[in-house]
């Protein structure tokens, strides 16, 4: 269990280091997740090495949303003052994400369908 946690924390630390070194405007946790994903895909890290800790973290994910949820309460005055721009941005971005996701799925799904041997005439 300690080894599993060390691998996950090591990827997070590597993400922190890369952000510090390069100054890329990305959250270090995202870079750390990319490092972990690439390590898993390339076979550097085996799934069994991180699976148990990952399952514990995912099963308790709601707990990790409590601090940001409480922090939002500090900004109620800002949210109240900018309510409609926030709602508009949220709705527009949600629609755009849905549309682009559907378009990409259709684009790549069609190619996958055409490339299957049973679908060729």
Coordinates of N, CA and C in Angstrom, one line a residue:
X1 N 0.8 -1.2 0.0 CA 0.0 0.0 0.0 C 0.9 1.3 0.0
X2 N 2.0 1.2 0.7 CA 2.9 2.4 0.8 C 3.5 2.6 -0.6
X3 N 3.9 1.5 -1.3 CA 4.5 1.5 -2.6 C 3.5 2.2 -3.6
X4 N 2.2 1.8 -3.5 CA 1.2 2.3 -4.4 C 1.1 3.8 -4.2
X5 N 1.0 4.2 -2.9 CA 0.8 5.6 -2.6 C 2.1 6.4 -3.1
X6 N 3.2 5.8 -2.9 CA 4.5 6.5 -3.3 C 4.5 6.7 -4.8
X7 N 4.0 5.7 -5.6 CA 4.0 5.9 -7.0 C 3.1 7.1 -7.4
X8 N 1.9 7.1 -6.8 CA 0.9 8.2 -7.1 C 1.5 9.5 -6.7
X9 N 2.0 9.6 -5.5 CA 2.6 10.8 -5.0 C 3.8 11.2 -5.8
X10 N 4.6 10.2 -6.2 CA 5.8 10.5 -7.1 C 5.4 11.2 -8.4
X11 N 4.3 10.7 -9.0 CA 3.8 11.3 -10.2 C 3.3 12.7 -10.0
X12 N 2.7 12.9 -8.9 CA 2.2 14.3 -8.5 C 3.4 15.2 -8.3
X13 N 4.5 14.7 -7.6 CA 5.7 15.5 -7.4 C 6.4 15.8 -8.7
X14 N 6.4 14.8 -9.6 CA 7.0 15.0 -10.9 C 6.3 16.1 -11.7
X15 N 4.9 16.1 -11.5 CA 4.1 17.2 -12.1 C 4.4 18.5 -11.6
X16 N 4.6 18.6 -10.2 CA 5.0 19.8 -9.6 C 6.3 20.3 -10.1
X17 N 7.3 19.4 -10.2 CA 8.6 19.8 -10.6 C 8.6 20.3 -12.1
X18 N 7.8 19.6 -12.9 CA 7.8 20.1 -14.3 C 7.1 21.5 -14.4
X19 N 6.1 21.7 -13.7 CA 5.5 23.0 -13.7 C 6.4 24.1 -13.1
X20 N 7.1 23.8 -12.1 CA 8.1 24.7 -11.5 C 9.2 25.0 -12.5
X21 N 9.7 23.9 -13.2 CA 10.8 24.0 -14.1 C 10.4 24.8 -15.4
X22 N 9.3 24.5 -15.9 CA 8.9 25.1 -17.2 C 8.0 26.3 -17.1
X23 N 7.3 26.4 -16.0 CA 6.3 27.5 -15.9 C 5.1 27.4 -16.8
X24 N 4.8 26.2 -17.2 CA 3.6 25.9 -18.0 C 2.3 26.3 -17.2
X25 N 1.4 27.0 -17.8 CA 0.2 27.4 -17.0 C -0.9 26.3 -16.9
X26 N -0.5 25.1 -16.3 CA -1.4 24.0 -16.1 C -1.3 23.6 -14.6
X27 N -2.4 23.1 -14.1 CA -2.3 22.6 -12.7 C -1.3 21.4 -12.6
X28 N -0.5 21.4 -11.6 CA 0.5 20.3 -11.5 C -0.1 18.9 -11.3
X29 N -1.3 18.9 -10.7 CA -2.0 17.6 -10.6 C -2.4 17.0 -11.9
X30 N -2.8 17.9 -12.9 CA -3.1 17.4 -14.2 C -1.9 16.8 -14.9
X31 N -0.7 17.5 -14.8 CA 0.5 17.0 -15.3 C 0.9 15.7 -14.7
X32 N 0.7 15.6 -13.4 CA 1.0 14.4 -12.7 C 0.1 13.2 -13.1
X33 N -1.2 13.5 -13.4 CA -2.1 12.5 -13.9 C -1.7 12.0 -15.3
X34 N -1.2 13.0 -16.1 CA -0.7 12.6 -17.5 C 0.5 11.7 -17.4
X35 N 1.4 12.1 -16.4 CA 2.6 11.2 -16.2 C 2.2 9.8 -15.8
X36 N 1.3 9.7 -14.9 CA 0.8 8.4 -14.4 C 0.1 7.6 -15.5
X37 N -0.7 8.3 -16.3 CA -1.4 7.6 -17.4 C -0.4 7.1 -18.5
X38 N 0.6 8.0 -18.8 CA 1.6 7.6 -19.8 C 2.4 6.4 -19.2
X39 N 2.8 6.5 -17.9 CA 3.5 5.4 -17.3 C 2.7 4.1 -17.3
X40 N 1.4 4.1 -17.1 CA 0.6 2.9 -17.2 C 0.5 2.4 -18.7
X41 N 0.3 3.3 -19.6 CA 0.2 2.9 -21.0 C 1.5 2.3 -21.6
X42 N 2.6 2.9 -21.2 CA 3.9 2.4 -21.7 C 4.4 1.2 -20.9
X43 N 3.7 0.8 -19.8 CA 4.1 -0.4 -19.1 C 5.2 -0.1 -18.1
X44 N 5.6 1.2 -17.8 CA 6.6 1.5 -16.8 C 6.0 1.2 -15.4
X45 N 4.7 1.5 -15.3 CA 4.0 1.2 -14.0 C 2.9 0.2 -14.3
X46 N 2.8 -0.9 -13.6 CA 1.8 -1.9 -13.7 C 0.5 -1.5 -13.0
X47 N -0.6 -1.8 -13.6 CA -1.9 -1.4 -12.9 C -2.0 -2.0 -11.5
X48 N -1.5 -3.2 -11.3 CA -1.6 -3.8 -10.0 C -0.8 -3.0 -8.9
X49 N 0.2 -2.3 -9.4 CA 1.0 -1.5 -8.4 C 0.2 -0.3 -7.8
X50 N -0.8 0.2 -8.5 CA -1.5 1.4 -8.0 C -3.0 1.1 -7.9
X51 N -3.5 0.0 -8.2 CA -4.9 -0.3 -8.3 C -5.6 -0.1 -6.9
X52 N -5.1 -0.7 -5.8 CA -5.8 -0.7 -4.5 C -5.9 0.7 -4.0
X53 N -4.8 1.5 -4.0 CA -4.9 2.9 -3.5 C -5.8 3.7 -4.4
X54 N -5.8 3.5 -5.7 CA -6.7 4.2 -6.6 C -8.1 3.9 -6.3
X55 N -8.5 2.7 -6.0 CA -9.8 2.3 -5.7 C -10.3 3.0 -4.4
X56 N -9.4 3.1 -3.4 CA -9.7 3.8 -2.2 C -9.9 5.3 -2.4
X57 N -9.1 5.9 -3.2 CA -9.2 7.3 -3.5 C -10.5 7.6 -4.3
X58 N -10.8 6.8 -5.3 CA -12.0 7.0 -6.1 C -13.3 6.8 -5.2
X59 N -13.3 5.8 -4.3 CA -14.4 5.5 -3.5 C -14.7 6.6 -2.5
X60 N -13.7 7.4 -2.2 CA -13.8 8.5 -1.2 C -13.7 9.8 -1.9
X61 N -14.0 9.9 -3.2 CA -13.8 11.1 -4.0 C -14.7 12.3 -3.5
X62 N -15.9 12.0 -3.0 CA -16.8 13.0 -2.5 C -16.1 13.8 -1.3
X63 N -15.4 13.1 -0.5 CA -14.7 13.8 0.6 C -13.7 14.9 0.1
X64 N -13.1 14.7 -1.0 CA -12.2 15.6 -1.6 C -12.8 16.9 -2.1
X65 N -14.1 16.9 -2.3 CA -14.8 18.0 -2.8 C -15.3 19.0 -1.7
X66 N -15.2 18.5 -0.4 CA -15.6 19.3 0.7 C -14.9 20.6 0.8
X67 N -13.5 20.6 0.8 CA -12.8 21.9 1.0 C -13.1 22.9 -0.2
X68 N -13.1 22.5 -1.4 CA -13.5 23.5 -2.5 C -14.9 24.0 -2.3
X69 N -15.8 23.1 -1.9 CA -17.2 23.5 -1.7 C -17.3 24.6 -0.6
X70 N -16.6 24.4 0.5 CA -16.6 25.3 1.6 C -15.9 26.6 1.2
X71 N -14.9 26.6 0.4 CA -14.2 27.8 -0.1 C -15.1 28.6 -1.0
X72 N -16.0 28.0 -1.7 CA -17.0 28.8 -2.5 C -17.8 29.7 -1.7
X73 N -18.1 29.3 -0.4 CA -18.8 30.2 0.4 C -18.1 31.5 0.7
X74 N -16.8 31.6 0.6 CA -16.1 32.8 0.8 C -16.4 33.8 -0.4
X75 N -16.9 33.3 -1.5 CA -17.1 34.2 -2.7 C -18.5 34.4 -3.0
X76 N -19.4 34.2 -2.1 CA -20.9 34.4 -2.4 C -21.1 35.8 -2.9
X77 N -20.5 36.8 -2.4 CA -20.7 38.2 -2.8 C -20.3 38.4 -4.3
X78 N -19.2 37.7 -4.7 CA -18.7 37.8 -6.1 C -19.7 37.0 -7.0
X79 N -20.1 35.9 -6.5 CA -21.1 35.0 -7.3 C -22.4 35.8 -7.4
X80 N -22.9 36.5 -6.4 CA -24.1 37.2 -6.5 C -24.0 38.4 -7.5
X81 N -22.9 39.1 -7.4 CA -22.7 40.2 -8.3 C -22.5 39.8 -9.8
X82 N -21.9 38.6 -10.0 CA -21.7 38.1 -11.4 C -22.5 36.9 -11.7
X83 N -23.7 36.8 -11.2 CA -24.5 35.6 -11.3 C -24.8 35.3 -12.8
X84 N -25.3 36.2 -13.5 CA -25.7 35.9 -14.9 C -24.6 35.7 -15.8
X85 N -23.5 36.4 -15.7 CA -22.3 36.0 -16.6 C -21.8 34.6 -16.3
X86 N -21.8 34.2 -15.0 CA -21.4 32.9 -14.6 C -22.4 31.8 -15.2
X87 N -23.7 32.1 -15.1 CA -24.6 31.1 -15.6 C -24.5 31.0 -17.1
X88 N -24.4 32.2 -17.8 CA -24.2 32.2 -19.3 C -23.0 31.4 -19.7
X89 N -21.9 31.7 -19.1 CA -20.6 31.0 -19.4 C -20.8 29.5 -19.2
X90 N -21.4 29.1 -18.1 CA -21.6 27.7 -17.8 C -22.5 27.0 -18.9
X91 N -23.6 27.6 -19.2 CA -24.5 27.0 -20.2 C -23.8 26.9 -21.6
X92 N -23.2 28.0 -22.0 CA -22.6 28.1 -23.3 C -21.5 27.1 -23.4
X93 N -20.6 27.0 -22.4 CA -19.5 26.1 -22.4 C -20.0 24.6 -22.4
X94 N -21.0 24.4 -21.6 CA -21.6 23.0 -21.6 C -22.1 22.6 -22.9
X95 N -22.9 23.5 -23.6 CA -23.4 23.2 -24.9 C -22.2 22.9 -25.9
X96 N -21.2 23.8 -25.9 CA -20.1 23.6 -26.8 C -19.3 22.3 -26.5
X97 N -19.2 22.0 -25.3 CA -18.5 20.7 -25.0 C -19.3 19.5 -25.5
X98 N -20.6 19.5 -25.3 CA -21.5 18.5 -25.8 C -21.4 18.4 -27.3
X99 N -21.5 19.5 -28.0 CA -21.5 19.5 -29.4 C -20.1 19.0 -30.0
X100 N -19.0 19.5 -29.4 CA -17.7 19.1 -29.9 C -17.5 17.6 -29.6
X101 N -17.9 17.2 -28.4 CA -17.7 15.7 -28.1 C -18.5 14.9 -29.0
X102 N -19.8 15.2 -29.3 CA -20.6 14.5 -30.3 C -20.0 14.5 -31.7
X103 N -19.5 15.6 -32.1 CA -18.9 15.7 -33.4 C -17.6 14.8 -33.5
X104 N -16.8 14.9 -32.5 CA -15.6 14.0 -32.5 C -15.9 12.6 -32.5
X105 N -16.9 12.2 -31.7 CA -17.4 10.8 -31.6 C -17.9 10.3 -33.0
X106 N -18.7 11.2 -33.6 CA -19.2 10.8 -34.9 C -18.0 10.7 -35.9
X107 N -17.1 11.6 -35.9 CA -15.9 11.5 -36.8 C -15.1 10.3 -36.6
X108 N -14.7 10.0 -35.4 CA -13.9 8.8 -35.2 C -14.7 7.5 -35.1
X109 N -16.0 7.6 -34.7 CA -16.8 6.4 -34.7 C -17.1 5.9 -36.1
X110 N -17.3 6.8 -37.0 CA -17.5 6.4 -38.4 C -16.3 5.7 -39.0
X111 N -15.1 6.3 -38.7 CA -13.9 5.6 -39.2 C -13.7 4.3 -38.6
X112 N -14.0 4.1 -37.3 CA -13.8 2.8 -36.7 C -14.8 1.8 -37.3
X113 N -16.0 2.3 -37.6 CA -17.1 1.4 -38.2 C -16.6 1.0 -39.6
X114 N -16.1 1.9 -40.4 CA -15.6 1.6 -41.8 C -14.4 0.7 -41.8
X115 N -13.6 0.7 -40.8 CA -12.4 -0.1 -40.8 C -12.6 -1.5 -40.3
X116 N -13.8 -1.8 -39.7 CA -14.0 -3.2 -39.3 C -14.2 -4.1 -40.5
X117 N -13.6 -5.3 -40.4 CA -13.7 -6.2 -41.6 C -15.1 -6.6 -41.9
X118 N -15.9 -6.8 -40.9 CA -17.3 -7.3 -41.2 C -18.2 -6.2 -41.9
X119 N -17.7 -5.0 -41.8 CA -18.5 -3.9 -42.4 C -18.1 -3.5 -43.8
X120 N -17.0 -4.2 -44.3 CA -16.5 -3.9 -45.7 C -17.3 -4.8 -46.7
X121 N -17.7 -4.3 -47.8 CA -18.4 -5.0 -48.8 C -17.5 -5.8 -49.7

